[in-house]
CSV table of C-alpha atoms in Angstrom, one decimal:
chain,number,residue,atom,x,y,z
Y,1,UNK,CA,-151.7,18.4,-85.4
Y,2,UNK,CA,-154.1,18.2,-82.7
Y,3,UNK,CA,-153.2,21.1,-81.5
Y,4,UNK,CA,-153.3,23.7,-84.8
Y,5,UNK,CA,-155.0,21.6,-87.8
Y,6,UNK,CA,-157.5,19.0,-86.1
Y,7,UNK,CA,-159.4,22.1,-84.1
Y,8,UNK,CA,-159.1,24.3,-87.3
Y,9,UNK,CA,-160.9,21.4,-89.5
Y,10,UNK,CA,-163.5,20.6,-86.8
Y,11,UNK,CA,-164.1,24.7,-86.2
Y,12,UNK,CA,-164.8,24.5,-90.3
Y,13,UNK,CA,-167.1,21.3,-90.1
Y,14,UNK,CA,-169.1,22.8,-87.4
Y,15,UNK,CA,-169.8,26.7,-88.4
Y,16,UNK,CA,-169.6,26.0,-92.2
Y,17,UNK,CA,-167.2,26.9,-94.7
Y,18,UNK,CA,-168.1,30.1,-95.3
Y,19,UNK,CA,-169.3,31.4,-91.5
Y,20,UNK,CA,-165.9,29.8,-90.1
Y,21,UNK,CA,-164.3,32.8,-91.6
Y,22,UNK,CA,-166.5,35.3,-89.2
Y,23,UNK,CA,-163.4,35.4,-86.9
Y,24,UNK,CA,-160.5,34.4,-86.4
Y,25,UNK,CA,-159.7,30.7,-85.6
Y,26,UNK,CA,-156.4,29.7,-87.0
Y,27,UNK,CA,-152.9,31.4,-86.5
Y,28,UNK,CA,-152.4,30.6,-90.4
Y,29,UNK,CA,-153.4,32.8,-93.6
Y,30,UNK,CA,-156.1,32.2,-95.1
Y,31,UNK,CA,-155.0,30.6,-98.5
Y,32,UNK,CA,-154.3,27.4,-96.4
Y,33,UNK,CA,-157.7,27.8,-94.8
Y,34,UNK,CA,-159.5,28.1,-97.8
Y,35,UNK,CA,-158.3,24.8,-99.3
Y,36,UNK,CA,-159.2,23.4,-96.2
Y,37,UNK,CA,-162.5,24.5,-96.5
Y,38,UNK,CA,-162.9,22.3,-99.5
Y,39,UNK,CA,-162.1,19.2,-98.3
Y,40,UNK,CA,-163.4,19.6,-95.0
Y,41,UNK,CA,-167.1,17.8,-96.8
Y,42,UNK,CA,-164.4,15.0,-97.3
Y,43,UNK,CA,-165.2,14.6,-93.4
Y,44,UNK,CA,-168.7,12.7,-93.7
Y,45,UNK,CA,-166.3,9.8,-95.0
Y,46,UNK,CA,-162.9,10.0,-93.5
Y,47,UNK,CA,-161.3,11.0,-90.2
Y,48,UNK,CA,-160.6,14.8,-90.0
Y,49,UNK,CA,-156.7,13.5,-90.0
Y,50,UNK,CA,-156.5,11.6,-92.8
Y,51,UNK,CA,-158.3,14.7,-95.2
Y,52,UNK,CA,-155.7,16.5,-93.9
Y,53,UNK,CA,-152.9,14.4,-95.0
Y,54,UNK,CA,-154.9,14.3,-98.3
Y,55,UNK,CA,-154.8,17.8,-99.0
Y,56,UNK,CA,-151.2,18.1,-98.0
Y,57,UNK,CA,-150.9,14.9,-100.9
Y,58,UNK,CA,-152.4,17.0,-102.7
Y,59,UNK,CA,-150.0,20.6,-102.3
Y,60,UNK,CA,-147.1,17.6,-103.2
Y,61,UNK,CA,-148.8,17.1,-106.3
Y,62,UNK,CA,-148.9,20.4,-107.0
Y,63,UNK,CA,-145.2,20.6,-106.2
Y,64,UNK,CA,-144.1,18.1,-108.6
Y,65,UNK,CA,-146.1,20.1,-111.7
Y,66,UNK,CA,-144.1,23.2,-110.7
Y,67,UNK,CA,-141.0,21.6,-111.2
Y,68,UNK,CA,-142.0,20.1,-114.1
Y,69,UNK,CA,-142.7,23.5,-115.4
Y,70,UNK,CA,-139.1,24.3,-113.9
Y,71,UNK,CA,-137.3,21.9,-115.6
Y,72,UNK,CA,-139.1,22.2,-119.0
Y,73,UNK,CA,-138.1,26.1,-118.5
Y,74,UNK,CA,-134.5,25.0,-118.4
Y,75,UNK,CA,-134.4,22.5,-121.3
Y,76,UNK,CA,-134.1,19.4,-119.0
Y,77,UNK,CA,-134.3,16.1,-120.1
Y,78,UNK,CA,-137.6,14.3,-119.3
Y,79,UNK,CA,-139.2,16.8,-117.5
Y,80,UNK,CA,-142.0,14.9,-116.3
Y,81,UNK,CA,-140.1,11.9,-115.2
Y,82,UNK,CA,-137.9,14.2,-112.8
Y,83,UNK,CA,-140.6,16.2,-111.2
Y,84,UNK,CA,-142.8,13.2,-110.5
Y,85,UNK,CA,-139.5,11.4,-108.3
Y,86,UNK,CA,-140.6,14.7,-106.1
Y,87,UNK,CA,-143.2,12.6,-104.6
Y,88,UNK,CA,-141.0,10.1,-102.9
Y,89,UNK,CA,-138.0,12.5,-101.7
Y,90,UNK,CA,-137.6,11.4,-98.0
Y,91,UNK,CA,-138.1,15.3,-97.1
Y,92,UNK,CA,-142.0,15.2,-99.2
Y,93,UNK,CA,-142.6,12.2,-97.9
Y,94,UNK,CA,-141.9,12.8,-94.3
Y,95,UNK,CA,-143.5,16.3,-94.9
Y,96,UNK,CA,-147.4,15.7,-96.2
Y,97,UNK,CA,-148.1,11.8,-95.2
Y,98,UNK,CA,-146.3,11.7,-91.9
Y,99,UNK,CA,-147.0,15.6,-90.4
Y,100,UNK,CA,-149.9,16.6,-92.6
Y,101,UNK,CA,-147.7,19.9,-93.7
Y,102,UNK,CA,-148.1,22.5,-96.2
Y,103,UNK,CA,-145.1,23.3,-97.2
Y,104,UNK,CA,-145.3,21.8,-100.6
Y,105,UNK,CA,-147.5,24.4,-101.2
Y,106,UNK,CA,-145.9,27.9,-101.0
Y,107,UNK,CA,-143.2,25.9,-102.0
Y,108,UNK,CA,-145.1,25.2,-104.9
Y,109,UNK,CA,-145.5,29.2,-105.9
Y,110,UNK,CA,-141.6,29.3,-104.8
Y,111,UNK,CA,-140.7,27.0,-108.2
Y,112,UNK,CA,-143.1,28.9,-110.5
Y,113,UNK,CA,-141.3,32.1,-109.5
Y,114,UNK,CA,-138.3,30.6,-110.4
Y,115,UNK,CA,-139.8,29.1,-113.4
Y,116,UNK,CA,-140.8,32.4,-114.6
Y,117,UNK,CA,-137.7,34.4,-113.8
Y,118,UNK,CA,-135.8,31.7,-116.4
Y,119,UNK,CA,-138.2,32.9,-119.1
Y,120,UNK,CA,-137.7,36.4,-117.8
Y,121,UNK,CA,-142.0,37.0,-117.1
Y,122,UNK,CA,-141.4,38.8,-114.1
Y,123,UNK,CA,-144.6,40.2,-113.3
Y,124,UNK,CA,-145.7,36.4,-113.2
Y,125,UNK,CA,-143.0,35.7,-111.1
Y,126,UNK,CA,-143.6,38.8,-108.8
Y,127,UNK,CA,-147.3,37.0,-108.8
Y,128,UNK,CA,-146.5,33.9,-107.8
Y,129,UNK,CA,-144.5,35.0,-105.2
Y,130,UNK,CA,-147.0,36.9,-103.8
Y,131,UNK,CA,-148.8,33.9,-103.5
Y,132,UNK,CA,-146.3,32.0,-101.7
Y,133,UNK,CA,-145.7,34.9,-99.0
Y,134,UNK,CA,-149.9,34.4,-98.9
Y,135,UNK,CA,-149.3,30.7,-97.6
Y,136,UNK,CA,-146.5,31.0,-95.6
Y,137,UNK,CA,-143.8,33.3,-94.2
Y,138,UNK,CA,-140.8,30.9,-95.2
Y,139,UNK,CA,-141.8,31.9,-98.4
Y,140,UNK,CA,-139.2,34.7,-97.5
Y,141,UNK,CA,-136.3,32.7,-97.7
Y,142,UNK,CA,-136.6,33.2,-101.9
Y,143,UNK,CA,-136.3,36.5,-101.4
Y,144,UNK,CA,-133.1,37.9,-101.0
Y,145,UNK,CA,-132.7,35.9,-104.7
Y,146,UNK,CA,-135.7,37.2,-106.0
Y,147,UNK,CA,-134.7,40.8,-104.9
Y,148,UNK,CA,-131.2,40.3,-106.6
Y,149,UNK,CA,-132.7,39.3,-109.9
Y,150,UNK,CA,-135.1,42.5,-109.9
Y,151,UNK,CA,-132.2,44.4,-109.2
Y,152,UNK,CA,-129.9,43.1,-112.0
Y,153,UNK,CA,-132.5,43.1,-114.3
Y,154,UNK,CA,-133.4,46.6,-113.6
Y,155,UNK,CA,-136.9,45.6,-113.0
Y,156,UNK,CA,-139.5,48.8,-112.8
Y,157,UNK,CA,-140.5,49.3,-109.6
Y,158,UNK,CA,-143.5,49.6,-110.3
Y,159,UNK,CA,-144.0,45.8,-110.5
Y,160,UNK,CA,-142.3,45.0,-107.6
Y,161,UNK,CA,-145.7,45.9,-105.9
Y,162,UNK,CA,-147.4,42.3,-107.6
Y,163,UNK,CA,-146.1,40.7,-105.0
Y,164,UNK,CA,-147.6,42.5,-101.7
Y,165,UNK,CA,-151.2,43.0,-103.8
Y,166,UNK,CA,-150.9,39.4,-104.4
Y,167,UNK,CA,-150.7,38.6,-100.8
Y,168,UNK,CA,-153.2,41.1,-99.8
Y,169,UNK,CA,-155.6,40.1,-102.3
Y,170,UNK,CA,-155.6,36.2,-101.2
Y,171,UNK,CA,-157.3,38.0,-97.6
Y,172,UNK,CA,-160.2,39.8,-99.1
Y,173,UNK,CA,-162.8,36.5,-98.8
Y,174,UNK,CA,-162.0,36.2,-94.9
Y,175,UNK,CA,-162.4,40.0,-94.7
Y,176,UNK,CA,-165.2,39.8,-96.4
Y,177,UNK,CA,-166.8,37.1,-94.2
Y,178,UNK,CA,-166.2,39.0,-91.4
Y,179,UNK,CA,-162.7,38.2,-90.0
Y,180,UNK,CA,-161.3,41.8,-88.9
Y,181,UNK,CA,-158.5,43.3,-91.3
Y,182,UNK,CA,-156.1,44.0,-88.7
Y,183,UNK,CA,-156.0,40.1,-87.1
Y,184,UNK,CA,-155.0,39.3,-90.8
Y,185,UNK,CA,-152.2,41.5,-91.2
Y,186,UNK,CA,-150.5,40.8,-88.1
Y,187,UNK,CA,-150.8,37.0,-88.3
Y,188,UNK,CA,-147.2,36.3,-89.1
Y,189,UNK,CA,-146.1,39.0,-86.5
Y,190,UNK,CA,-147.5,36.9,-83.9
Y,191,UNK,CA,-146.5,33.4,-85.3
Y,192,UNK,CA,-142.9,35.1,-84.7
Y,193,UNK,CA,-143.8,35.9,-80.6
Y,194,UNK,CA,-144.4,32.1,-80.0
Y,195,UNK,CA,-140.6,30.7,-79.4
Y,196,UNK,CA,-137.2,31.9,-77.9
Y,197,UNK,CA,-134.7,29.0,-78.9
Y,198,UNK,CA,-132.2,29.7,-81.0
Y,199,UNK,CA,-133.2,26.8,-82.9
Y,200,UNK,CA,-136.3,24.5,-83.0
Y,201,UNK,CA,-134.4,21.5,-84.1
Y,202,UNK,CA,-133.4,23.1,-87.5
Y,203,UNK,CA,-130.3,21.5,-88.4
Y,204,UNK,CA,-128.2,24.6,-89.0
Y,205,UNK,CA,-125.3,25.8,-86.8
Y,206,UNK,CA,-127.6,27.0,-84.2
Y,207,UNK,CA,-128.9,23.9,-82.9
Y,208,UNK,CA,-125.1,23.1,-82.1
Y,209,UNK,CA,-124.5,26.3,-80.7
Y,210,UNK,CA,-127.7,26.4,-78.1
Y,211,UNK,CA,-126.0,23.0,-77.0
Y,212,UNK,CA,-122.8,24.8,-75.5
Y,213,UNK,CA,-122.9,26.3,-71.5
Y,214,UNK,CA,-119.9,28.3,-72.5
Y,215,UNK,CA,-122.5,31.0,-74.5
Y,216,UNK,CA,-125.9,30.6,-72.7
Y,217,UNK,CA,-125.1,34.1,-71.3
Y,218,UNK,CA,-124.2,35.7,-74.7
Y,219,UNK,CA,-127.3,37.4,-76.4
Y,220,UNK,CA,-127.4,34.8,-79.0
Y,221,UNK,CA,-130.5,35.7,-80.9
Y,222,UNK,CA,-129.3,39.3,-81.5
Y,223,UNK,CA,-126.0,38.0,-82.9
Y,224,UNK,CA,-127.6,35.5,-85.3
Y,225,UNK,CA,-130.3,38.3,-86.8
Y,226,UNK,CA,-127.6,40.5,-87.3
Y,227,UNK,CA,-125.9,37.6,-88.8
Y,228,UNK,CA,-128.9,36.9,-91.1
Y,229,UNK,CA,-129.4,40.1,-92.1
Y,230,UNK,CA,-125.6,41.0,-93.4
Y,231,UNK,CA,-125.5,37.7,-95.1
Y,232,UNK,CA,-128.8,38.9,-96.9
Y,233,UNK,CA,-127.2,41.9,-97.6
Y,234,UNK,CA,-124.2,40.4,-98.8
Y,235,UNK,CA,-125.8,37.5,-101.4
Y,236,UNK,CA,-127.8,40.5,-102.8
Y,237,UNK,CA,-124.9,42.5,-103.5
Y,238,UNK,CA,-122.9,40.1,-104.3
Y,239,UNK,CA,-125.4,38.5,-107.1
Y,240,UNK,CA,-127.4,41.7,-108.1
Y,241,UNK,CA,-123.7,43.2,-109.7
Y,242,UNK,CA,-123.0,39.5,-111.5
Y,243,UNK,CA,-124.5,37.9,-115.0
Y,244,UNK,CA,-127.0,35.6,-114.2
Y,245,UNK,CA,-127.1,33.2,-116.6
Y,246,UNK,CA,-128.3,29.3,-117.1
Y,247,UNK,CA,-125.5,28.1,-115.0
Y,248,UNK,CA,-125.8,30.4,-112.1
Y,249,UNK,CA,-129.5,31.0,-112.0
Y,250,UNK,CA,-130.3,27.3,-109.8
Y,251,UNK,CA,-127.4,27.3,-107.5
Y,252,UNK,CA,-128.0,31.1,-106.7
Y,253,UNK,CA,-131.5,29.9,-105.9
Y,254,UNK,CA,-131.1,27.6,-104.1
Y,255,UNK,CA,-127.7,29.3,-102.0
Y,256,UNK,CA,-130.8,31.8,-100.7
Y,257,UNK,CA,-132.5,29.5,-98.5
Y,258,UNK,CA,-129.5,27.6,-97.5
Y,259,UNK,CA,-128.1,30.5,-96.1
Y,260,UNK,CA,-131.0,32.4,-94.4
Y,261,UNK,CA,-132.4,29.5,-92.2
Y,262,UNK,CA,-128.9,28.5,-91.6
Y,263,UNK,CA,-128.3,31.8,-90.2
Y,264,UNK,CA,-131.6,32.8,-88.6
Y,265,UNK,CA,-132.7,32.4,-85.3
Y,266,UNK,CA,-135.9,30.3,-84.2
Y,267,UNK,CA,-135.9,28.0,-87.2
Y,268,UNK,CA,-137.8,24.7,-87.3
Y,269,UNK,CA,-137.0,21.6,-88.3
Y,270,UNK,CA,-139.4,22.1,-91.6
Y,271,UNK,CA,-137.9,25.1,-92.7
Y,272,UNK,CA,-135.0,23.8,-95.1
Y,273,UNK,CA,-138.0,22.5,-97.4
Y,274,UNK,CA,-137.6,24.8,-100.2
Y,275,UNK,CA,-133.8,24.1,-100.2
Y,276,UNK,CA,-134.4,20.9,-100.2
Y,277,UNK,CA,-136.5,21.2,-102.9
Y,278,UNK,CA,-134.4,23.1,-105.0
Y,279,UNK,CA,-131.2,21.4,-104.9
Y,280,UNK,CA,-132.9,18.0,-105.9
Y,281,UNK,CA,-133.6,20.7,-108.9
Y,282,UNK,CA,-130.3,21.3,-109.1
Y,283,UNK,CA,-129.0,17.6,-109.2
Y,284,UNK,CA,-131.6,17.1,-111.9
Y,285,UNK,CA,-130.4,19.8,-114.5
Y,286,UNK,CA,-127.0,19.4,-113.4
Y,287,UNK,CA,-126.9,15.7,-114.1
Y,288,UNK,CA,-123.2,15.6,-112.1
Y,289,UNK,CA,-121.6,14.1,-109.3
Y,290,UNK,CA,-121.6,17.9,-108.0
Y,291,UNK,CA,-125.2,18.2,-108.3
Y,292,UNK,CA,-126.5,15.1,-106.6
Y,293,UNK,CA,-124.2,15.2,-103.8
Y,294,UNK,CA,-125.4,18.4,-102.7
Y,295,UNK,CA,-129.3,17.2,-103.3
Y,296,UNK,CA,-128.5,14.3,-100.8
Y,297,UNK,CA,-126.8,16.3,-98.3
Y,298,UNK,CA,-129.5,18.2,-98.0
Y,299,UNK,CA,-131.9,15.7,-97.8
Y,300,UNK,CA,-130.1,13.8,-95.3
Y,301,UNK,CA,-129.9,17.1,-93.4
Y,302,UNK,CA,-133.4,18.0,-93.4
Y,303,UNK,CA,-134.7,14.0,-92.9
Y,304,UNK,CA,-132.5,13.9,-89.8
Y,305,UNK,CA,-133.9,17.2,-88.1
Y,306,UNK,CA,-137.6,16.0,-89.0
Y,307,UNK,CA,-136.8,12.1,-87.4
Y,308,UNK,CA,-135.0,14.2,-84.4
Y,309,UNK,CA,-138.5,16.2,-83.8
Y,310,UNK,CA,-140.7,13.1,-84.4
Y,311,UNK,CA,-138.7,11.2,-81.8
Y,312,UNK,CA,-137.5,13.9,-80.1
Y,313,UNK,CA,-133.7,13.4,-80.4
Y,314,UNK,CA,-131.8,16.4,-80.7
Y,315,UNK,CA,-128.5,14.7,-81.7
Y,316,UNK,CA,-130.5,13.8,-84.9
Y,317,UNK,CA,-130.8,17.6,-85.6
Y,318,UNK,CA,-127.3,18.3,-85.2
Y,319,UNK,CA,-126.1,15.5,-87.3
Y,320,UNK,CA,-128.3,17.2,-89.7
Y,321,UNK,CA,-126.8,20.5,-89.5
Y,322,UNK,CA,-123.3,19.0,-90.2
Y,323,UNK,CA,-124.6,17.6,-93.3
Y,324,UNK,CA,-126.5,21.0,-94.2
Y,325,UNK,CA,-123.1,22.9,-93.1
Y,326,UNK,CA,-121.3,21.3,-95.9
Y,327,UNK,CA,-124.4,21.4,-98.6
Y,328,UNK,CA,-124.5,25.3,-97.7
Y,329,UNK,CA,-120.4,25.5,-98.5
Y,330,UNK,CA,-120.5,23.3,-101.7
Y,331,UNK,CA,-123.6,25.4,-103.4
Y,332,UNK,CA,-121.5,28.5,-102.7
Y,333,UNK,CA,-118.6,27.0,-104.0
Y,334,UNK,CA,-120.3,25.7,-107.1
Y,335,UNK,CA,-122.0,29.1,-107.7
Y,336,UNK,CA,-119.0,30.9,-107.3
Y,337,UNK,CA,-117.5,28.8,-110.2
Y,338,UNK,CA,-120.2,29.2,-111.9
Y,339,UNK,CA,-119.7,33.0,-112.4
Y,340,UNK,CA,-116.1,32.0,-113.4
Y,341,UNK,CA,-117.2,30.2,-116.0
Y,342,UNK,CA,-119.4,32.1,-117.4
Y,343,UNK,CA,-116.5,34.8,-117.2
Y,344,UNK,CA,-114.9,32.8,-119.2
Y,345,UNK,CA,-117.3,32.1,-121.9
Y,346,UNK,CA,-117.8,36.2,-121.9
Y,347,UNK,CA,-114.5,37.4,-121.9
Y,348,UNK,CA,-114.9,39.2,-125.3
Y,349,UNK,CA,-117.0,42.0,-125.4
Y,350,UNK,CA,-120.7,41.7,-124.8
Y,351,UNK,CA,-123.7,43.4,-125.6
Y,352,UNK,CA,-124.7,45.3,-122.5
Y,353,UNK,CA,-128.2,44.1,-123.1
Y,354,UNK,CA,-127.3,40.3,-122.7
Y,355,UNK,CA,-125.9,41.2,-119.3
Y,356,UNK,CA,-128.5,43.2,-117.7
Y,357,UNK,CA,-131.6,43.6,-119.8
Y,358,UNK,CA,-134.8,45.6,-118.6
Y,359,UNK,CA,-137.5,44.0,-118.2
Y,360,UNK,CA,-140.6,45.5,-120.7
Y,361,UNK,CA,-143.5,46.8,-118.9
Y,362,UNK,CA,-145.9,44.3,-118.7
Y,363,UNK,CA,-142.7,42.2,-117.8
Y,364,UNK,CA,-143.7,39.6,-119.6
Y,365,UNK,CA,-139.8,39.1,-121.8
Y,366,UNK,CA,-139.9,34.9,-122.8
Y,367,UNK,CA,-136.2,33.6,-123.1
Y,368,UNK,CA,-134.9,30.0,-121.7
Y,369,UNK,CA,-131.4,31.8,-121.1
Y,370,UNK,CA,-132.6,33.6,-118.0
């Protein structure tokens, strides 16, 4: 923080919220940075810390209304009541009031795409994508999900381009305050130059492996993108060519995540957030033994790698990725059966429209059986 967000917030105070933006000062995109304008006034009154921690409050808050949107989407019982126990997960809490993050807020946009891909609005959910890519670059780790969705809903291509003009649109205030256009492109290509580990106390298999002599000489990095990227390949396949219905759609979700930052390299200890965040939604509609014990496991396993970085414990981080290990194997498990059992239910012939039906062109199709 007093490296990256104190310096930001004081830059802001200084030049003004509008002249801060003449060039760049912050290896973030600007949607985070415009929020943070706002509250930077908040800094007459309160130390430039504590606003921070606000605003991140604040993105929690916002995360909580998504998933109340979420679960009203799915039919779940006392939507309001789940999505406001969002504010006191362990992973939230350790998140926004102890490191003043903002992952609560592209996570945010993550859960309204979701949202809208139950009710079938794509081009809203292409949007709010869009938006969440805007915020962050973990945002990513919903894609290979979203990507199998367009694809088994035969989605026009056409509005598969929301998303990138979304992204692109949240830059035109800096640009046109005078922050050059190619800094703000390549912003998340150099926030990927600034490590080497293998893993940055993300508790996935990594963070065990980087622990082991034996393979220090092995081109480790290589091997886990390749590993990444056939996974990726793999889930999209593998979900694109199945019927993704009410049971499936939440644990296909959430399998996404789990498996891309359990598989990439150079992962931090943050990065499970939107998994995290997602199988609590799981546990929630679920309302099973099944559901909640994958909801903790993951919560244990991303609490563990965040206590491991604040006290700087690695052992913490790897007792984590045992616990995520086993979350990542149940959620496949439970949405493989899922399919089965949806097999089941559709084992007489079907109309091929309730199995794959295009989206209209506006994309906008409303039905709570996703």
């Amino acid at each position: 923080m007093d490296t990256f967000l104190i310096p930001w917030f004081d830059h802001i105070r200084s030049t003004g919220v509008i002249d801060a933006f003449a060039t760049p000062f912050s290896n973030y995109t600007p949607p985070y940075l415009y929020l943070l304008a706002l509250v930077t006034p908040l800094g007459v009154v309160l130390p430039g810390l504590t606003v921070l921690k606000l605003l991140s409050m604040l993105g929690t808050v916002s995360l909580a209304g998504a998933l109340w949107r979420l679960f009203s989407a799915l039919d779940a019982p006392s939507p309001q009541r789940a999505a406001a126990l969002t504010l006191i997960l362990p992973s939230t809490l350790l998140n926004a009031p102890l490191l003043a993050q903002c992952d609560a807020m592209w996570a945010a946009a993550c859960v309204m795409a979701l949202a809208m891909a139950v009710e079938r609005r794509h081009a809203s959910m292409l949007t709010w994508l869009g938006l969440a890519i805007a915020f962050k670059l973990q945002a990513a780790f919903f894609g290979p999900f979203a990507v199998a969705l367009l694809l088994n809903r035969r989605v026009g291509m056409h509005l598969w381009l929301i998303a990138p003009a979304t992204a692109f649109a949240t830059l035109l205030p800096a640009w046109a305050a005078g922050w050059p256009i190619a800094d703000l492109l390549t912003i998340y290509v150099r926030q990927t130059g600034h490590f080497d580990l293998l893993s940055l106390n993300a508790p996935n298999p990594w963070i065990i492996v980087q622990a082991l002599p034996v393979l220090q000489d092995l081109p480790l990095q290589g091997y886990a993108m390749a590993i990444a990227i056939g996974g990726s390949v793999a889930y999209i396949a593998w979900l694109a060519a199945r019927r993704i219905g009410p049971e499936l759609i939440l644990p296909a979700a959430l399998l996404a995540p789990l498996l891309l930052v359990s598989t990439l390299p150079r992962m931090h200890e943050r990065y499970f957030f939107l998994a995290d965040i997602l199988a609590f939604a799981l546990a929630v509609t679920m309302r099973n033994r099944a559901g909640w014990s994958i909801a903790a496991l993951v919560q244990i396993g991303s609490s563990l790698a965040i206590l491991g970085y604040v006290f700087d414990t690695q052992a913490l981080s790897m007792l984590g990725a045992v616990a995520m290990i086993v979350a990542t194997y149940r959620t496949a498990k439970l949405a493989t059966r899922s399919i089965d059992n949806q097999t089941a239910e559709t084992s007489s012939p079907i109309p091929r429209e309730a199995i794959a039906r295009p989206a209209t062109t506006g994309g906008e199709v409303f039905s709570a059986s996703a």
